Short mmCIF file of N, CA and C in Angstrom, two decimals:
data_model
loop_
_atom_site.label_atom_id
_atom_site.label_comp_id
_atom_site.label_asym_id
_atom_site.label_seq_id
_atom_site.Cartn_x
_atom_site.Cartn_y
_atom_site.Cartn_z
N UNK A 1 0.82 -1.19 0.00
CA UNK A 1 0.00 0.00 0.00
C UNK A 1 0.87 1.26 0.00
N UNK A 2 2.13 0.72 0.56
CA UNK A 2 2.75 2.21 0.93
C UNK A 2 3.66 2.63 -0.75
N UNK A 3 3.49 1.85 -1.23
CA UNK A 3 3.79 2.28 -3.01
C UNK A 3 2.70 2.41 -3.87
N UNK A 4 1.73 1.61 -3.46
CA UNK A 4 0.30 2.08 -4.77
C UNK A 4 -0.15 2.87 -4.87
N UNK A 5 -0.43 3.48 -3.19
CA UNK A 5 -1.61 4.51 -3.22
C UNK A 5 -0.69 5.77 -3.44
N UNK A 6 0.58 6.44 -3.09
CA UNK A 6 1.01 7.18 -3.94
C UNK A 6 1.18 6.93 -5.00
N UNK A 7 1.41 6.17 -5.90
CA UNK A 7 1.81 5.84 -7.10
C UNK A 7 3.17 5.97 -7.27
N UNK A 8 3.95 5.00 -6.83
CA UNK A 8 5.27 5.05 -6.65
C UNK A 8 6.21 3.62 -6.39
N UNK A 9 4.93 2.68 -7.37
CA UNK A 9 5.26 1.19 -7.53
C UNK A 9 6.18 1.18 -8.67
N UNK A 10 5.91 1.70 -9.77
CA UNK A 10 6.51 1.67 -10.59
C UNK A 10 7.95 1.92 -10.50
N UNK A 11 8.14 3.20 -10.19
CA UNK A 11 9.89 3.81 -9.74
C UNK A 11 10.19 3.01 -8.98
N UNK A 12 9.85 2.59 -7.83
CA UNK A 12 10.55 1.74 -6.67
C UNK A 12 10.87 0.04 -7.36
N UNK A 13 9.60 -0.54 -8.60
CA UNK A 13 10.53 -1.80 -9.22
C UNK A 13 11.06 -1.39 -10.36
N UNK A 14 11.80 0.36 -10.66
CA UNK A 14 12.24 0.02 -11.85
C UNK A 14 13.83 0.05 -11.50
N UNK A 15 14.48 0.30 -10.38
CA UNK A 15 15.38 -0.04 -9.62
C UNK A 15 15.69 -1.68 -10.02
N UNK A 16 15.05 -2.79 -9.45
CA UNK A 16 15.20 -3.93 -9.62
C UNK A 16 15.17 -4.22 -11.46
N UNK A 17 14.38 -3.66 -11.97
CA UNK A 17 14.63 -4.12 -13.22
C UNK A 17 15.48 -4.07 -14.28
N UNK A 18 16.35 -1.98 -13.98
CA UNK A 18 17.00 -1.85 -14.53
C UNK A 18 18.45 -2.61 -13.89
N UNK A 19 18.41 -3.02 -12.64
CA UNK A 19 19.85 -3.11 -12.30
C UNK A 19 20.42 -5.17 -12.50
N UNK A 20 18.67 -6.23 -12.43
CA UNK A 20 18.71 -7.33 -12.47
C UNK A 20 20.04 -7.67 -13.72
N UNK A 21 20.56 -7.34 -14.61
CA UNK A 21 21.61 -8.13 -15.39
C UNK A 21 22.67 -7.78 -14.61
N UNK A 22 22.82 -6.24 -14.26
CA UNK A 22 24.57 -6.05 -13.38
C UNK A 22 24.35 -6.75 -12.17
N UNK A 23 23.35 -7.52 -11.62
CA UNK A 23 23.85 -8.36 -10.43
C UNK A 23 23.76 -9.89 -10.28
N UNK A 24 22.97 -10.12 -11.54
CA UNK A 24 23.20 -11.56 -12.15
C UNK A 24 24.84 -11.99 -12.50
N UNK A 25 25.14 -10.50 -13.22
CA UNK A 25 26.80 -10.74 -13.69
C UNK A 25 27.75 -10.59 -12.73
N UNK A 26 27.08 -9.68 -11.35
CA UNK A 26 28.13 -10.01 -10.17
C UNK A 26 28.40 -11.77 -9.71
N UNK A 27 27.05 -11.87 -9.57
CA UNK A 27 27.05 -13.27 -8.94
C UNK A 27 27.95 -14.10 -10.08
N UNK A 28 27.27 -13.98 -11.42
CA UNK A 28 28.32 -14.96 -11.72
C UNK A 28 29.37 -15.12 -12.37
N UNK A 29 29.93 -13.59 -11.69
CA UNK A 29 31.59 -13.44 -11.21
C UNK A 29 32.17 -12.52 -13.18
N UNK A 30 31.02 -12.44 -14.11
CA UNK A 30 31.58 -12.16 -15.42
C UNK A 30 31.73 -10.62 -15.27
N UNK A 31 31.57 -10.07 -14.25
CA UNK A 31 31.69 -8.38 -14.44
C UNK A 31 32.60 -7.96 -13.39
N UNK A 32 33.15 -6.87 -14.04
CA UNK A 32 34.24 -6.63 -13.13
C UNK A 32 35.88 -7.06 -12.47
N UNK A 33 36.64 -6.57 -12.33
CA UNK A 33 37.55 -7.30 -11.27
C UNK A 33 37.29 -8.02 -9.82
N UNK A 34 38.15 -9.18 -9.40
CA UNK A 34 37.27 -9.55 -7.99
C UNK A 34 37.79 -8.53 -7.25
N UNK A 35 36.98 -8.72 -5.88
CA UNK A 35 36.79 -8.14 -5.01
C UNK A 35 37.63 -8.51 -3.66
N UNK A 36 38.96 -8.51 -3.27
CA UNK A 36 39.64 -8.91 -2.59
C UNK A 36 39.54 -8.91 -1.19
N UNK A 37 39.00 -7.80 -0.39
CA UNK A 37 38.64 -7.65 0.93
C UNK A 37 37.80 -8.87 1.22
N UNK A 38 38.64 -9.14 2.72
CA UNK A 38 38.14 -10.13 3.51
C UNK A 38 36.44 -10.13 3.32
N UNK A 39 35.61 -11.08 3.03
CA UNK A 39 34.07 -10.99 2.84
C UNK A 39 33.35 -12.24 3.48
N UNK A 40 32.27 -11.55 4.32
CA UNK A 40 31.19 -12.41 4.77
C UNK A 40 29.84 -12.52 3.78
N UNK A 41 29.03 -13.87 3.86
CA UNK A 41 28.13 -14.03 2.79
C UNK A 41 27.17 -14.77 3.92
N UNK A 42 25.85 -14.00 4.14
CA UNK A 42 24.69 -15.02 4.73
C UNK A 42 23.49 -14.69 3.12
N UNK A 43 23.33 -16.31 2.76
CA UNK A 43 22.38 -16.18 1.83
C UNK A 43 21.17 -16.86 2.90
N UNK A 44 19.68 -15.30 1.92
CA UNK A 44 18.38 -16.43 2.71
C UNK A 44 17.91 -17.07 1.84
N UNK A 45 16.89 -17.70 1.98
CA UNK A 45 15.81 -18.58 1.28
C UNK A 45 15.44 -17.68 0.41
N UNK A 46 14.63 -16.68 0.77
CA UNK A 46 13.76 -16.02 0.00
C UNK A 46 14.21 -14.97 -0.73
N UNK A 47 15.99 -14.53 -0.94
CA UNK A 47 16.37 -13.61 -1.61
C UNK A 47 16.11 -13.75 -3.28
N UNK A 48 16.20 -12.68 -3.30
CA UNK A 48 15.91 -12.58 -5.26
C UNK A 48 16.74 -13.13 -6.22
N UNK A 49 17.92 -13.19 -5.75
CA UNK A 49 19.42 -13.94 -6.36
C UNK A 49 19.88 -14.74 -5.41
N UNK A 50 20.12 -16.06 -5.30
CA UNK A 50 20.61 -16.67 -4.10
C UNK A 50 21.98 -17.43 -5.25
N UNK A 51 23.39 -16.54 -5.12
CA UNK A 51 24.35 -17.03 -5.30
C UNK A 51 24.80 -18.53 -4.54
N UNK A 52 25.66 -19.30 -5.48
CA UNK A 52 26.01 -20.67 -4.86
C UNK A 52 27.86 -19.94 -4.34
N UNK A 53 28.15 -20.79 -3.71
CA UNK A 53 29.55 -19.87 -2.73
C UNK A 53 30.52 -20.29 -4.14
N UNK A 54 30.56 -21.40 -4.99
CA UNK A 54 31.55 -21.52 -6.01
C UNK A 54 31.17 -20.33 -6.94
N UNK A 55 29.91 -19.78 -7.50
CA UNK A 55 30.06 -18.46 -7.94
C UNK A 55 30.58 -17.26 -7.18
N UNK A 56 30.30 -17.56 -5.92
CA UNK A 56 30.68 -15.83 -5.10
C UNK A 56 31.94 -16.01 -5.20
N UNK A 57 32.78 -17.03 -4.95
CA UNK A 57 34.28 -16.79 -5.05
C UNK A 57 34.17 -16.83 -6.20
N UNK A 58 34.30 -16.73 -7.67
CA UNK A 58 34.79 -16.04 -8.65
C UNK A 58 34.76 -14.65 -8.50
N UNK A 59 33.87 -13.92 -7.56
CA UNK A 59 34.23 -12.39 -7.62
C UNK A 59 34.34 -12.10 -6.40
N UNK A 60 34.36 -13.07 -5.24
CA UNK A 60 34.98 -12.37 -3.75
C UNK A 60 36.21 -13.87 -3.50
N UNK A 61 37.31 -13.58 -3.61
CA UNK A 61 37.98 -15.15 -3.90
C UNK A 61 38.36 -15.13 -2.04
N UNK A 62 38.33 -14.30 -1.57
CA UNK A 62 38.56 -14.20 0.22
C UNK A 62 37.35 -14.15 0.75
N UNK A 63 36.58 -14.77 0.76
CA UNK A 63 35.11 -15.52 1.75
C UNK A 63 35.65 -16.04 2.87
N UNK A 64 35.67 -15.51 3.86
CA UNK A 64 35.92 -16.39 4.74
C UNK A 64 34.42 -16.48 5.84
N UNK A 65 33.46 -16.00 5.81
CA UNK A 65 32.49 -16.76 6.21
C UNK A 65 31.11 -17.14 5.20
N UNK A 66 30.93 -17.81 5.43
CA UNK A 66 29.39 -18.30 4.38
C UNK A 66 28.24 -19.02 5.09
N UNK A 67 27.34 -18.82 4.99
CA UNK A 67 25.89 -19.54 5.79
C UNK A 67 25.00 -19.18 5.35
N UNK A 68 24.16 -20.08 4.99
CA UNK A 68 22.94 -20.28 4.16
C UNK A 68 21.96 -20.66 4.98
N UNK A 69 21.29 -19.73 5.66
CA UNK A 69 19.96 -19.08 6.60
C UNK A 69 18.85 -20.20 6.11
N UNK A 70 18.08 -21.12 7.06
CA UNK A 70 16.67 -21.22 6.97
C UNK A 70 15.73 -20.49 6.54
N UNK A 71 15.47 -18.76 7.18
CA UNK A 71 14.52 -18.18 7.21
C UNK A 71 15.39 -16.92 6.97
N UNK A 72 14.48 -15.59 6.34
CA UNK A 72 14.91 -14.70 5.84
C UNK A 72 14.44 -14.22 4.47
N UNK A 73 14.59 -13.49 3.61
CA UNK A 73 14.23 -12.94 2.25
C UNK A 73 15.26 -11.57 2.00
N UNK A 74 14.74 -11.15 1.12
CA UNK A 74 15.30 -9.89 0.76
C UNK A 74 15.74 -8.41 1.53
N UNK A 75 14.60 -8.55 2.46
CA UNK A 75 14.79 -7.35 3.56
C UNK A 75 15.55 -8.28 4.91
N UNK A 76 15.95 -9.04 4.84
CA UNK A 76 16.73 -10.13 6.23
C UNK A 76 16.70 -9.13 7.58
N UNK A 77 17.13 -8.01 7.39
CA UNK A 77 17.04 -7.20 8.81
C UNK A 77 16.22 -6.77 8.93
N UNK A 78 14.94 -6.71 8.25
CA UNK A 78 14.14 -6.22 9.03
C UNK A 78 12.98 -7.33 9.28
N UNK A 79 13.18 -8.44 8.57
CA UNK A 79 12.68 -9.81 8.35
C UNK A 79 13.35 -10.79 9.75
N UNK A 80 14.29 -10.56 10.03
CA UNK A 80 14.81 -11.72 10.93
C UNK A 80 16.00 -10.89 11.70
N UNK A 81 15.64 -9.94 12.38
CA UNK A 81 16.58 -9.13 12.95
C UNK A 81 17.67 -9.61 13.81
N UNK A 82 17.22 -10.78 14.55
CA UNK A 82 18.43 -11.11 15.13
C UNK A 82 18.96 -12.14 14.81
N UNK A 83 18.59 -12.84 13.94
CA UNK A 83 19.58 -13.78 12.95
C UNK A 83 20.13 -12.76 12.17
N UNK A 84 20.12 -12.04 11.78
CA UNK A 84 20.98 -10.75 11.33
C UNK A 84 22.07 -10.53 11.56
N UNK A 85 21.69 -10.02 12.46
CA UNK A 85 22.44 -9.33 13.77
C UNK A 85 23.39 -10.74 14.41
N UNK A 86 23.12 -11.62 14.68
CA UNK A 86 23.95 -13.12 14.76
C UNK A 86 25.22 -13.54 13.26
N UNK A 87 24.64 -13.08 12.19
CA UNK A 87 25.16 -13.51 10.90
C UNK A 87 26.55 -12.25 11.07
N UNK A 88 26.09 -11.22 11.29
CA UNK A 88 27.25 -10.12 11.43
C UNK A 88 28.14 -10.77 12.24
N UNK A 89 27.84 -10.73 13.36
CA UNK A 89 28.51 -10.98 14.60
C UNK A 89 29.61 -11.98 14.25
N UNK A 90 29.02 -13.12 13.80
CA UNK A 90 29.84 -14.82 13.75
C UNK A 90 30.96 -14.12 12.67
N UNK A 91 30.23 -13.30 11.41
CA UNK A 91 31.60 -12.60 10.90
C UNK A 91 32.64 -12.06 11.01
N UNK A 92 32.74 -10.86 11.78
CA UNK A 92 33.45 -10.36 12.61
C UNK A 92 34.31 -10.90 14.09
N UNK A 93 33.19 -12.06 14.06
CA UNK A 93 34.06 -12.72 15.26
C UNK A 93 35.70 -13.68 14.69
N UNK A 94 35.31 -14.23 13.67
CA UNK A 94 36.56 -14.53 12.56
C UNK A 94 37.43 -13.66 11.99
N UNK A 95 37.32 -12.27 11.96
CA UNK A 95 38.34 -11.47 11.42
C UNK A 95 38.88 -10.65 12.51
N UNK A 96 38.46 -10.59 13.49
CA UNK A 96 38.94 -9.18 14.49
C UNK A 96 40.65 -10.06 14.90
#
């Protein structure tokens, strides 16, 4: 509701539509140089792109954490706040 009734559905998915090929081609690693900084990856269920970790390392080749969430979607923090907030944490707890 909070996009229809202004009329402001359109602009808000033309974001996703124009940008869906540059992040298909992130995931599978054909765009760009990789991405070297140390990187954490929590994929959910319900995200819009759910990269497999042998594609994310073609463009993050330093993963050093990865976990693939039960529950979650696209908005994850505001969807599952403290599995969130847990997914950060376990990250940072490996690099500090």
């Amino acid at each position: 509701m909070l996009y229809w009734l202004p009329g402001t559905g359109a602009s808000s998915a033309r974001l996703y539509w124009e940008s869906l090929r540059q992040v298909n081609e992130w995931i599978s690693g054909s765009a760009g140089a990789p991405v070297t900084v140390l990187t954490g990856c929590s994929v959910f269920p319900k995200e819009l792109q759910r990269p497999s970790r042998r594609w994310a390392e073609r463009r993050f080749p330093n993963i050093r954490y990865w976990n693939e969430s039960g529950k979650g979607g696209h908005f994850a923090a505001f969807e599952q706040p403290a599995l969130f907030v847990d997914e950060v944490r376990s990250f940072f707890r490996l690099v500090r």
